[in-house]
XYZ file of C-alpha atoms in Angstrom:
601
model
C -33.639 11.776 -3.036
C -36.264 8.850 -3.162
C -38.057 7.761 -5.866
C -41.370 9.399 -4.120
C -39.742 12.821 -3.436
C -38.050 13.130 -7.135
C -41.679 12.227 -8.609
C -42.970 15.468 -6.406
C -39.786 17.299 -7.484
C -40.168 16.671 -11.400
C -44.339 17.408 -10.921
C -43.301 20.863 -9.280
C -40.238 21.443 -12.049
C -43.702 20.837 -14.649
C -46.117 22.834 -12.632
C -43.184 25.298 -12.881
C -42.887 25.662 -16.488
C -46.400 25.348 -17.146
C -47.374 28.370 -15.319
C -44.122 30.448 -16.738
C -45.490 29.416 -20.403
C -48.598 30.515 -19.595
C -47.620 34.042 -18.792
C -44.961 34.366 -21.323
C -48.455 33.893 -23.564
C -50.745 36.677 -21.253
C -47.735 38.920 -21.505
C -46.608 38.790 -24.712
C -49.333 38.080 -26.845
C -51.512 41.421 -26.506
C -47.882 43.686 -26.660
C -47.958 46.601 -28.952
C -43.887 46.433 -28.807
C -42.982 43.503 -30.336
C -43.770 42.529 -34.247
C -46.064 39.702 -34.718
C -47.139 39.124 -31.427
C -49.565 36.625 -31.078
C -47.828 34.397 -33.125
C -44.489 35.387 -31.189
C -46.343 35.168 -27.772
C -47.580 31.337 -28.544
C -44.705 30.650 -29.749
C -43.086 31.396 -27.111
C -45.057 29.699 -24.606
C -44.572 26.520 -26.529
C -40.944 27.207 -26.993
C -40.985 27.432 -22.856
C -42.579 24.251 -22.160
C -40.801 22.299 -24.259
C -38.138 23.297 -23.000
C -38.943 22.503 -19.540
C -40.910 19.670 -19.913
C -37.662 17.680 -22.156
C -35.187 18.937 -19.227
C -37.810 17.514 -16.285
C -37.724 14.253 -18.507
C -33.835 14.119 -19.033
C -33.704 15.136 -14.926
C -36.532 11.956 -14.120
C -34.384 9.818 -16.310
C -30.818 10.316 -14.976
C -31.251 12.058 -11.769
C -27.616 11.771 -10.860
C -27.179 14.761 -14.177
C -27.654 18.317 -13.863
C -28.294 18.392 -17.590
C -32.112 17.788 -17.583
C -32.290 20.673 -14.771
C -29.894 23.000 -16.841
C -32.014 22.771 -19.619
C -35.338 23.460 -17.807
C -33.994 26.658 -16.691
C -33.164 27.740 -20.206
C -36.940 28.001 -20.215
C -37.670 29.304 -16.817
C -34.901 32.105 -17.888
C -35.903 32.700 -21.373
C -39.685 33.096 -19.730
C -37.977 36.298 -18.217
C -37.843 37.660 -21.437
C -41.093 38.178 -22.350
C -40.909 41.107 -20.097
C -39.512 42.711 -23.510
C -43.300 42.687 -25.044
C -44.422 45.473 -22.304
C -44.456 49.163 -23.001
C -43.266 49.978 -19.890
C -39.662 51.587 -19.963
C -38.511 49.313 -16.669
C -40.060 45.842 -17.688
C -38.943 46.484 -21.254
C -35.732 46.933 -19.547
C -35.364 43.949 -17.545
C -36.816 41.882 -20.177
C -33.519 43.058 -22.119
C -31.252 42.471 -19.210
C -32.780 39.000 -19.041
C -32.388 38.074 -22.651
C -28.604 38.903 -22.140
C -28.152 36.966 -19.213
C -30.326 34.084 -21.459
C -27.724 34.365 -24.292
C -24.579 33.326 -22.179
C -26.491 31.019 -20.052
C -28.168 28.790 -23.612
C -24.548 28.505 -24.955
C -23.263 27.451 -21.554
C -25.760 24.945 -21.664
C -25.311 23.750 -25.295
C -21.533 23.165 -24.232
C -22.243 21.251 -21.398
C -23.775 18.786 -23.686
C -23.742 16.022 -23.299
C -22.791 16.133 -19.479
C -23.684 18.696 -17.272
C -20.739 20.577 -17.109
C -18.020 21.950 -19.105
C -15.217 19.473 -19.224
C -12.688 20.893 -22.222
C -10.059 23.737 -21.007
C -10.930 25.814 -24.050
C -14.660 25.512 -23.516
C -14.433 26.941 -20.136
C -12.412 29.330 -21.245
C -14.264 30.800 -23.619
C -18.062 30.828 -21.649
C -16.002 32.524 -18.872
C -14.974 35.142 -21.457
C -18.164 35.555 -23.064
C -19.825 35.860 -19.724
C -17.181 38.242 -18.216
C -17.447 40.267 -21.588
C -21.038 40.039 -21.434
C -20.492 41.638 -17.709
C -17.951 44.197 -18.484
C -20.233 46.212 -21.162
C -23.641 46.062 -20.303
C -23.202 48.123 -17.435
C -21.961 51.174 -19.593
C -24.683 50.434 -21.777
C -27.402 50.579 -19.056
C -26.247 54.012 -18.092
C -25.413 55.752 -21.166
C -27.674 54.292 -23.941
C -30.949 55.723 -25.021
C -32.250 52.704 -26.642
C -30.820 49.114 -26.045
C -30.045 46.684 -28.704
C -32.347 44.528 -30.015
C -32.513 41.183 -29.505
C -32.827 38.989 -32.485
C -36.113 38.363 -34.819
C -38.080 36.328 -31.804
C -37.726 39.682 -30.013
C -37.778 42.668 -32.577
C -39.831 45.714 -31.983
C -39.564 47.189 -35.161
C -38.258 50.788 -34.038
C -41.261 50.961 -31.048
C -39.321 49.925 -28.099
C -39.201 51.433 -24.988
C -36.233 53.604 -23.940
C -33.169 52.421 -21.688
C -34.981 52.688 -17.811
C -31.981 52.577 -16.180
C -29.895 55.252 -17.895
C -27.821 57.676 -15.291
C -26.531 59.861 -18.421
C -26.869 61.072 -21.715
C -23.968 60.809 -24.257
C -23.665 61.328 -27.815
C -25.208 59.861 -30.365
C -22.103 58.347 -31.579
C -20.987 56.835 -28.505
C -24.281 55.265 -28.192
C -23.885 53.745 -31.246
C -20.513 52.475 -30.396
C -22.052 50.804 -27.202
C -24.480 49.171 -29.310
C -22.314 47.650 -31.894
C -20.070 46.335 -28.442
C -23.134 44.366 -27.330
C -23.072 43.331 -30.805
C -19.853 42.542 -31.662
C -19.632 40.626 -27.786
C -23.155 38.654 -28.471
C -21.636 37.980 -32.174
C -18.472 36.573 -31.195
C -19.944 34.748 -28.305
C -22.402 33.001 -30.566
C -20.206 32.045 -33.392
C -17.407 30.949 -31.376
C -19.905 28.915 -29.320
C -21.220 27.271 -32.443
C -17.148 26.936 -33.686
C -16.800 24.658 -30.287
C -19.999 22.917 -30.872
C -18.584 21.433 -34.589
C -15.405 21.285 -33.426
C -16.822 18.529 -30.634
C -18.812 17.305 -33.252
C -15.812 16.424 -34.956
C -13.877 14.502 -32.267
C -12.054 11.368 -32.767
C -13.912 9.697 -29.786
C -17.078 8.538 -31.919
C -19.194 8.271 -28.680
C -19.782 12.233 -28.246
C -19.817 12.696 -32.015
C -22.848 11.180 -32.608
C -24.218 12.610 -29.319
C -23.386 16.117 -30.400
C -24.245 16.407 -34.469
C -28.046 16.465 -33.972
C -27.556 19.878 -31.509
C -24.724 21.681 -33.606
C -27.609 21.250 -36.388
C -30.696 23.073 -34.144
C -27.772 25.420 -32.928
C -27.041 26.808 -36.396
C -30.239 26.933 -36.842
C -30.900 29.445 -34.282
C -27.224 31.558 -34.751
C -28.482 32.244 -38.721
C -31.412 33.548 -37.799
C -30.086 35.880 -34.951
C -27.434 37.369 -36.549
C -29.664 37.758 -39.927
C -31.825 39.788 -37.930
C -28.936 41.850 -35.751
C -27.038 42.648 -39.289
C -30.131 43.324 -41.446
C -32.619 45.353 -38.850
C -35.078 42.815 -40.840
C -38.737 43.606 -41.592
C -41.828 42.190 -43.367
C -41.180 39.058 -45.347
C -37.520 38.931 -43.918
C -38.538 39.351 -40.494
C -41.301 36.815 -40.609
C -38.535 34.046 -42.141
C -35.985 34.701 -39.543
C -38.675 34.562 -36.892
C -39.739 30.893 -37.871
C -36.062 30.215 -38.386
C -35.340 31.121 -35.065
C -38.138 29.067 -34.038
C -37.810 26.243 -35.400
C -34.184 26.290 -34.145
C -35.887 27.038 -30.614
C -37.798 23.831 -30.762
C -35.146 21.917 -32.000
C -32.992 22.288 -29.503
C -34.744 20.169 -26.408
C -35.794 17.597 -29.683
C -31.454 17.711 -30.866
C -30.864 16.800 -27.019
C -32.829 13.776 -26.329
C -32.038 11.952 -30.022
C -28.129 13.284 -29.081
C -28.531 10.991 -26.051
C -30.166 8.386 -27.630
C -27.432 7.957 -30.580
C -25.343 7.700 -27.584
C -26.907 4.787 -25.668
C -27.666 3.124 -29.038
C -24.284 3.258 -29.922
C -23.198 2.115 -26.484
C -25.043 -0.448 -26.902
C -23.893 -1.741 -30.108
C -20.608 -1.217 -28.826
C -20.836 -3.714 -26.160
C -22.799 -6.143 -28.206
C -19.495 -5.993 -30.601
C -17.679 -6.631 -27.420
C -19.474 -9.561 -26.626
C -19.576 -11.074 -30.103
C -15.556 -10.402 -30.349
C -15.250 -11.914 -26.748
C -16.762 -15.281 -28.013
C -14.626 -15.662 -31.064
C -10.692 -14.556 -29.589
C -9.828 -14.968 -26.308
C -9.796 -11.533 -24.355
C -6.095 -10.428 -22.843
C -5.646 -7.180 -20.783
C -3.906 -5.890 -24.129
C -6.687 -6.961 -26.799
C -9.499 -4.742 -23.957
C -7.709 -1.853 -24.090
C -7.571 -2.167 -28.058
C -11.135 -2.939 -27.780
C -11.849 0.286 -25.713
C -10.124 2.698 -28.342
C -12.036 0.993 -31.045
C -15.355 1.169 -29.322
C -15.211 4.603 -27.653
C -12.657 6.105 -30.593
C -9.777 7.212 -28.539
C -6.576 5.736 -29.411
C -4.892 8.002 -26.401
C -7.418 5.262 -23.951
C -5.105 3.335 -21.396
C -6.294 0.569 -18.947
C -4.526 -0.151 -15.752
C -5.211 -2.751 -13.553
C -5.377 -3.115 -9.333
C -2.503 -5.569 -8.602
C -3.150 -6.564 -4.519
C 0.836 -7.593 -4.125
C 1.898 -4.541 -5.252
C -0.965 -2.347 -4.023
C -1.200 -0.063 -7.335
C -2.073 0.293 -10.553
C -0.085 -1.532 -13.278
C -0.586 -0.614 -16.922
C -1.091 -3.441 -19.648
C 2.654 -4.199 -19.759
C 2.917 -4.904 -16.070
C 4.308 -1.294 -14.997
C 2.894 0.449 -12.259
C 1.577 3.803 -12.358
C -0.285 6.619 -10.946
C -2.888 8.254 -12.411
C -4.511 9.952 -9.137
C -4.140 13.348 -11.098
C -5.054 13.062 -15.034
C -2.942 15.755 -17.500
C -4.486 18.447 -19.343
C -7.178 17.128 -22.089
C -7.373 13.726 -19.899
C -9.966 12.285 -17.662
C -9.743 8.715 -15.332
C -12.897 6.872 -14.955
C -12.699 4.007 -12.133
C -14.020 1.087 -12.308
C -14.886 -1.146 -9.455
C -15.759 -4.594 -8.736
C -18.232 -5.767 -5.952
C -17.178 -2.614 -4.239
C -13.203 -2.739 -4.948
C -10.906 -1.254 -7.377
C -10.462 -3.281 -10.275
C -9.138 -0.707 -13.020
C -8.933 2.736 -13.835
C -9.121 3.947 -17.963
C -7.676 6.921 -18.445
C -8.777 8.648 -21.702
C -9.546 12.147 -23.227
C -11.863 14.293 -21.496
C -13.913 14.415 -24.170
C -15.522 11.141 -23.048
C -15.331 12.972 -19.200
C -19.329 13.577 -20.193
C -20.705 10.294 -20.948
C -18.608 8.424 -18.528
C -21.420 6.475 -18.026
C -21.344 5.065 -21.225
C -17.054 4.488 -20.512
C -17.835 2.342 -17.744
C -21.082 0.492 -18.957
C -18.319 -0.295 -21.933
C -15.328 -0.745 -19.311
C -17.742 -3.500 -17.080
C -18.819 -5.192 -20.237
C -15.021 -5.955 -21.437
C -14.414 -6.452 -17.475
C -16.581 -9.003 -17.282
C -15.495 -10.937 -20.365
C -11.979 -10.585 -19.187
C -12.509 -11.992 -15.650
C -14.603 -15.241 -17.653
C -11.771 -15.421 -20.123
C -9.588 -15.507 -16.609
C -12.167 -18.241 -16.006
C -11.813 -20.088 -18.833
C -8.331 -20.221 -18.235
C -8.340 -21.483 -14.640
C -10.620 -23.980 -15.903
C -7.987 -24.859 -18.297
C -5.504 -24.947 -16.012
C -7.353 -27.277 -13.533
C -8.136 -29.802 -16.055
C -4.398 -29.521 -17.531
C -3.557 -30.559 -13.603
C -5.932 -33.565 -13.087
C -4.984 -35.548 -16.839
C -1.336 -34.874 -15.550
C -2.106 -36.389 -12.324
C -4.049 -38.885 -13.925
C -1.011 -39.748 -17.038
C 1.121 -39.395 -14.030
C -0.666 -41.966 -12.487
C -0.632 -44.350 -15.676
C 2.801 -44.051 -15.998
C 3.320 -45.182 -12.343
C 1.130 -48.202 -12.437
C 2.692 -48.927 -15.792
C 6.198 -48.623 -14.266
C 5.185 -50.708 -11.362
C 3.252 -53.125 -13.345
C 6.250 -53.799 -15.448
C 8.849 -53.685 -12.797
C 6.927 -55.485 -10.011
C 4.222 -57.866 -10.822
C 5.508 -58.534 -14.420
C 8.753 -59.311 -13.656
C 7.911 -61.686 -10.655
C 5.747 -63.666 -12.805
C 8.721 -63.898 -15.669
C 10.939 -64.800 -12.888
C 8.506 -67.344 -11.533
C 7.877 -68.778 -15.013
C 12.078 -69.631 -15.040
C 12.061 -71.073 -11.958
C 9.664 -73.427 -12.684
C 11.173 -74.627 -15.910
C 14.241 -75.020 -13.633
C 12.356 -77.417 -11.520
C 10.388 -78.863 -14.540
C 13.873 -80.025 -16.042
C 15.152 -81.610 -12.904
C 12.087 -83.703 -11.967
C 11.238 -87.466 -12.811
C 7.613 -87.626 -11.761
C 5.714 -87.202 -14.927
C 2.419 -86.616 -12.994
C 3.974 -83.794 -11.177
C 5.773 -82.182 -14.166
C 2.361 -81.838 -16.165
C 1.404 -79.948 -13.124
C 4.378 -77.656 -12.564
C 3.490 -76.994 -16.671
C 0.076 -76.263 -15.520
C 1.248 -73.626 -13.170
C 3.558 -72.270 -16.147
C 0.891 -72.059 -18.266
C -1.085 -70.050 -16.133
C 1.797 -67.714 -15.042
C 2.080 -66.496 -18.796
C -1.401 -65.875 -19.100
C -1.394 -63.901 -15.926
C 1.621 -62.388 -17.332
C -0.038 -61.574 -20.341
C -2.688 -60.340 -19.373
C -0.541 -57.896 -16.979
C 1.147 -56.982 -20.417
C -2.458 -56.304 -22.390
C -3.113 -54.180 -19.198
C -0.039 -52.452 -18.475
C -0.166 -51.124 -22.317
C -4.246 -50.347 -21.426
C -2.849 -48.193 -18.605
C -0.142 -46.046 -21.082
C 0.535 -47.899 -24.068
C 4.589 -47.579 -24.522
C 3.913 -47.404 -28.301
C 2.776 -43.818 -27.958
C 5.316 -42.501 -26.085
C 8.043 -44.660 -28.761
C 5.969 -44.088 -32.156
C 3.229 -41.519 -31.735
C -0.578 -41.304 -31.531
C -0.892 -42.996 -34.990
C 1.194 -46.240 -34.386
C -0.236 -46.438 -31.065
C -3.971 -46.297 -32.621
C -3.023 -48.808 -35.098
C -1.740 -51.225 -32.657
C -4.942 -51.041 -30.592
C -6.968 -51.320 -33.665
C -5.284 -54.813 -34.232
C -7.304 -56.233 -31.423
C -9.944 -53.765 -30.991
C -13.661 -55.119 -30.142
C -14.947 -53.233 -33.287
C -13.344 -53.074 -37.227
C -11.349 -50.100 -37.252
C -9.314 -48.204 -40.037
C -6.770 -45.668 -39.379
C -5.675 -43.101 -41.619
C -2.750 -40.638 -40.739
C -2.375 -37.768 -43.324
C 1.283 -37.171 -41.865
C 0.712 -35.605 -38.702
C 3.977 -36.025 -37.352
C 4.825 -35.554 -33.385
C 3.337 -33.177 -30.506
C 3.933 -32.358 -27.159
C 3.272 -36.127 -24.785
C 0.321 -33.761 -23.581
C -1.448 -33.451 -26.789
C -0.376 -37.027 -28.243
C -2.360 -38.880 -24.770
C -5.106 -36.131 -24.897
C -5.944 -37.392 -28.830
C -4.624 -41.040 -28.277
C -7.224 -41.490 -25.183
C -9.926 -39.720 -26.757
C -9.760 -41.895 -29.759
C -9.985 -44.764 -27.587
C -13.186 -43.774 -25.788
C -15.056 -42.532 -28.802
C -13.840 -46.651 -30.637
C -14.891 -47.926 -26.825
C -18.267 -46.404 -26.968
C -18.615 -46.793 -30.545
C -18.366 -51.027 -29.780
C -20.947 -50.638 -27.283
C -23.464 -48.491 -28.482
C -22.972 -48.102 -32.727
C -24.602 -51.939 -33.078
C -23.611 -55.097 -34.672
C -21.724 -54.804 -38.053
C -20.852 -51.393 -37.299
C -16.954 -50.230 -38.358
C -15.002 -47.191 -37.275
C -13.161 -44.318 -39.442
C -9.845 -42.788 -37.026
C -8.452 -39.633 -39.996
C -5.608 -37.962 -38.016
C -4.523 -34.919 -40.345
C -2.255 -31.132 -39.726
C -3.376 -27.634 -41.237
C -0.252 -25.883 -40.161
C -0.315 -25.533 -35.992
C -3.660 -27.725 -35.737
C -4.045 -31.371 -35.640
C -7.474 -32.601 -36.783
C -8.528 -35.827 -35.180
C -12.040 -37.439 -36.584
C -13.648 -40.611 -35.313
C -16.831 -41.407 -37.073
C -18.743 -44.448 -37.000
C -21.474 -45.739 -39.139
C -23.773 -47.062 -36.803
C -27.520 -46.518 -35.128
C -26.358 -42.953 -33.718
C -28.000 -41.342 -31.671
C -32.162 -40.919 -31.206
C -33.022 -36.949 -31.363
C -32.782 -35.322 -27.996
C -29.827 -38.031 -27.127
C -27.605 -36.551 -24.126
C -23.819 -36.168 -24.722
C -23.364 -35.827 -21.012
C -21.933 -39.248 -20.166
C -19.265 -39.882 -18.314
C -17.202 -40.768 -21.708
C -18.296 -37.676 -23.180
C -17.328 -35.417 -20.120
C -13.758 -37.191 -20.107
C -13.581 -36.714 -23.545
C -14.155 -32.935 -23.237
C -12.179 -32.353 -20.161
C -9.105 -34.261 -21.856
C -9.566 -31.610 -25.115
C -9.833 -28.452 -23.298
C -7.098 -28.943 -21.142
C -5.006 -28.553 -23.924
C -6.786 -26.255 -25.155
C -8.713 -28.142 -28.141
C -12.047 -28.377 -29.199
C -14.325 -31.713 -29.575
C -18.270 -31.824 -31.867
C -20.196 -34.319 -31.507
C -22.436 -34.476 -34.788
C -24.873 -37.579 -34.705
C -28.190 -38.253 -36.566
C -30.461 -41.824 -36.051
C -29.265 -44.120 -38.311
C -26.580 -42.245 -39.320
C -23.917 -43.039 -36.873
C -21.733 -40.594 -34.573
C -18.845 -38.405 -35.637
C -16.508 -36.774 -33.062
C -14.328 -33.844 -34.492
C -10.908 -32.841 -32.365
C -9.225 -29.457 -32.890
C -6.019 -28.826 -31.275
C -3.159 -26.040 -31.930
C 0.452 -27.597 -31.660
C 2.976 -26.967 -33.768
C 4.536 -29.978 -34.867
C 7.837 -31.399 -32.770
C 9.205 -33.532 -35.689
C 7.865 -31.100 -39.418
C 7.888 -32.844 -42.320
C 8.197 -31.723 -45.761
C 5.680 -33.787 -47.274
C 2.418 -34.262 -46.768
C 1.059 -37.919 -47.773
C -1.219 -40.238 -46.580
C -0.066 -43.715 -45.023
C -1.960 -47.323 -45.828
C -4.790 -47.869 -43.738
C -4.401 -50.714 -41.103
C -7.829 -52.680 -40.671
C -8.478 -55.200 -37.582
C -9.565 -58.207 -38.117
């Protein structure tokens, strides 16, 4: 149905109810039958529209629900049973007839909420006994009754109503009687128990139809008390007239008990997935920690989550076993959930939550979604683990090389000259063959400064701090070093920190300004290393970018292994980088202490 043809629809459903109000009102409220009519017969017309006009609202707002169009029938039916306010023996009659049929139908409806059916075994069970009891008497009651049973204070006659149209027989008095105190004892039992199911739900472990379902077991009590105060105590004056605006007030209620029951819902839906969110941000989210999430959020610790594996073309639970769950046990429900159109995951949980499953997979996509950017994140990860491995493979190459190729050629060059040094007479062409030495070391040194640029052999011998301290020695800028015993990591971690420390001193010597000096504190809480390079220079002007190429090497080097880098920098107040990385320690030490500080000069 369109948007244009469900606007006509729910202005027809309106139109509907108006006019049945309307003639609940011209029937009832000139009736010599019923007690208090007027009051009754307004009453009743607003108790009608309500009725209808909350059910068209619930039906505009969630047309996929037959809820909102259950609930606007109440009204239509109960509309029936103003018939009861006419003297005539037949419409009294079928006014009565009607109000039975009502009773069955408004508790079929209250246990439908908050879905629009009856989900829970026991529920069923029971409406389809109360209706089928509800069937099995009235027939013998039609036929051999002289009066029919009241029907509670909205709808007592006050010993003037009409006699039974429709009976075929009379019987004693005493077997009316007992007919009577059937319809009773079935209407009785069918209320009660209905309003036993209704706290029962409202007492579920799954929070989500709790709060959904405690505004309507209140306006359903309501309603039972003042029906059954009237069907025990054949109430009249005073009595009468307080179990009347009981009833009432329970009547109008009920539409009012619906809507805020939905609304609790949502609103708790909503803060569910906003605690989702929140607790995506701070831990990472596994396919364990969502369904642990789920139970939390929806309270149902029965809730499993299984998840489409393509290779295996099933379902696999959170521990990697495959399952089927095409049919769901007694007391369980599946809800799918689907991803651009294809099966992502199925949560099977009690059915209970069958009614709002809405709500389940509003709260299912949410944790879906943070799961597939925590798969993200990780693929992320995992591609900037692979380039600084390609790239330290690299370094280690062109340091290998450097020192096996180029370095030793020059070191081999630089002997054979001195071989033909010694052996020659000419002293003008010794000082050149000297010459040539002398420029072979430098070239060889500066092959050495650069090979140990490349992948400094220090840090793979000594660690990151050693390996800081030796570039400190002849670092462009005054650095100090301080190592509060961090002892050994993985090579990965040690060249993420080592490099990182060297472009934060590199851009420090460019940018931090004459006279400027930096602080390298290397320290271990447990599994995390601290690393903090701070300078005390011009920092950085307010709205300063940290997107430079330094920066973004900086921050792809960290979160490959998983770390985390700040950059905290004020004008005049220089720059301070803080690195965060978990690694246990390869070489623990027993003591923690801090080493001298090594200062270039």
């Amino acid at each position: 149905m369109n948007t244009t043809s469900r606007a006509y629809a729910v202005g027809g459903l309106l139109a509907t109810g108006t006019a049945a109000a309307a003639a609940a009102i011209w029937t009832t409220v000139p009736s010599s039958v019923l007690a208090n009519a007027e009051t009754i017969g307004i009453l009743r017309g607003l108790l009608i529209a309500s009725w209808v006009a909350a059910g068209a609202y619930m039906w505009s707002e969630r047309p996929e629900s037959r809820l909102g169009l259950l609930l606007a029938g109440a009204g239509l039916v109960y509309a029936l049973t103003s018939l009861m306010a006419s003297a005539d023996q037949l419409t009294y009659t079928a006014g009565r007839i009607a109000l039975a049929v009502f009773l069955v139908y408004f508790a079929y409806v209250y246990l439908c909420f908050p879905g629009d059916r009856v989900v829970a075994d026991l529920n069923r069970r029971f409406i389809t006994g109360f209706a089928l009891a509800s069937v099995a008497v009235w027939p013998f009651v039609l036929a051999f009754s002289d009066r029919l049973p009241e029907g509670g204070a909205l709808n007592a006659c006050s010993n003037r109503c009409p006699p039974n149209a429709l009976r075929v027989a009379s019987v004693s008095d005493g077997i009316s009687d007992s007919l009577d105190a059937i319809v009773g004892v079935v209407t009785t039992v069918g209320l009660l128990g209905t309003a036993a199911l209704l706290v029962s739900n409202a007492r579920s472990p799954a929070r989500l139809r709790r709060r959904a379902v405690e505004p309507v077991v209140f306006a359903y009590v309501i309603l039972v008390v003042a029906y059954l105060a009237n069907a025990i105590g054949d109430l009249s004056g005073g009595a009468l007239d307080a179990a009347q605006v009981a009833a009432a007030t329970g009547a109008f209620l009920t539409p009012v008990a619906m809507l805020a029951g939905q609304a609790r819902a949502r609103s708790y839906a909503s803060v569910a997935a906003g605690q989702l969110v929140t607790r995506g941000q701070a831990e990472r989210m596994t396919r364990a920690r969502l369904q642990e999430w789920l139970r939390d959020a929806l309270g149902d610790p029965t809730l499993e989550v299984a998840f489409w594996d393509r290779l295996r073309l099933g379902f696999v639970d959170v521990d990697g076993n495959l399952i089927d769950w095409a049919d769901a046990s007694p007391g369980r429900a599946v809800t799918p959930v689907n991803n651009n159109g294809r099966p992502f995951a199925v949560i099977a949980h009690s059915a209970s939550l069958q009614e709002a499953t809405d709500v389940v997979d509003g709260l299912a996509q949410t944790a879906l979604m943070l799961l597939e950017n925590a798969r993200l994140v990780d693929e992320l990860r995992a591609s900037r683990a692979r380039i600084v491995a390609s790239a330290d493979q690299e370094r280690h190459r062109l340091e290998r090389d450097l020192h096996d190729g180029a370095q030793q050629r020059l070191f081999l060059l630089q002997i054979k000259l001195q071989r033909l040094r010694r052996g020659l007479a000419d002293e003008a062409l010794v000082g050149e063959i000297e010459e040539i030495e002398a420029d072979a070391a430098a070239a060889l040194e500066e092959l050495r400064v650069l090979a140990h640029g490349i992948f400094p052999t220090v840090l793979v011998e000594s660690g990151v701090p050693e390996a800081l301290r030796a570039f400190a020695v002849d670092a462009p800028i005054q650095v100090d070093v301080t190592d509060h015993w961090i002892g050994r990591c993985s090579p990965t971690i040690e060249a993420a920190l080592y490099f990182c420390a060297l472009e934060a001193i590199q851009n420090a010597a460019k940018h931090a300004g004459v006279g400027a000096h930096v602080k390298v504190d290397l320290d271990r809480d447990g599994d995390r290393v601290d690393l903090t390079i701070a300078d005390d220079g011009v920092g950085f002007q307010p709205g300063g970018s940290f997107d430079g190429m330094g920066f973004v090497t900086m921050r792809d080097r960290i979160g490959a292994v998983g770390g985390e880098l700040e950059v905290i920098s004020e004008p005049a107040a220089g720059v301070t980088l803080h690195v965060s990385i978990a690694e246990a320690p390869l070489r623990p030490s027993t003591e923690v202490r801090e080493s001298p500080q090594w200062r270039s000069v």
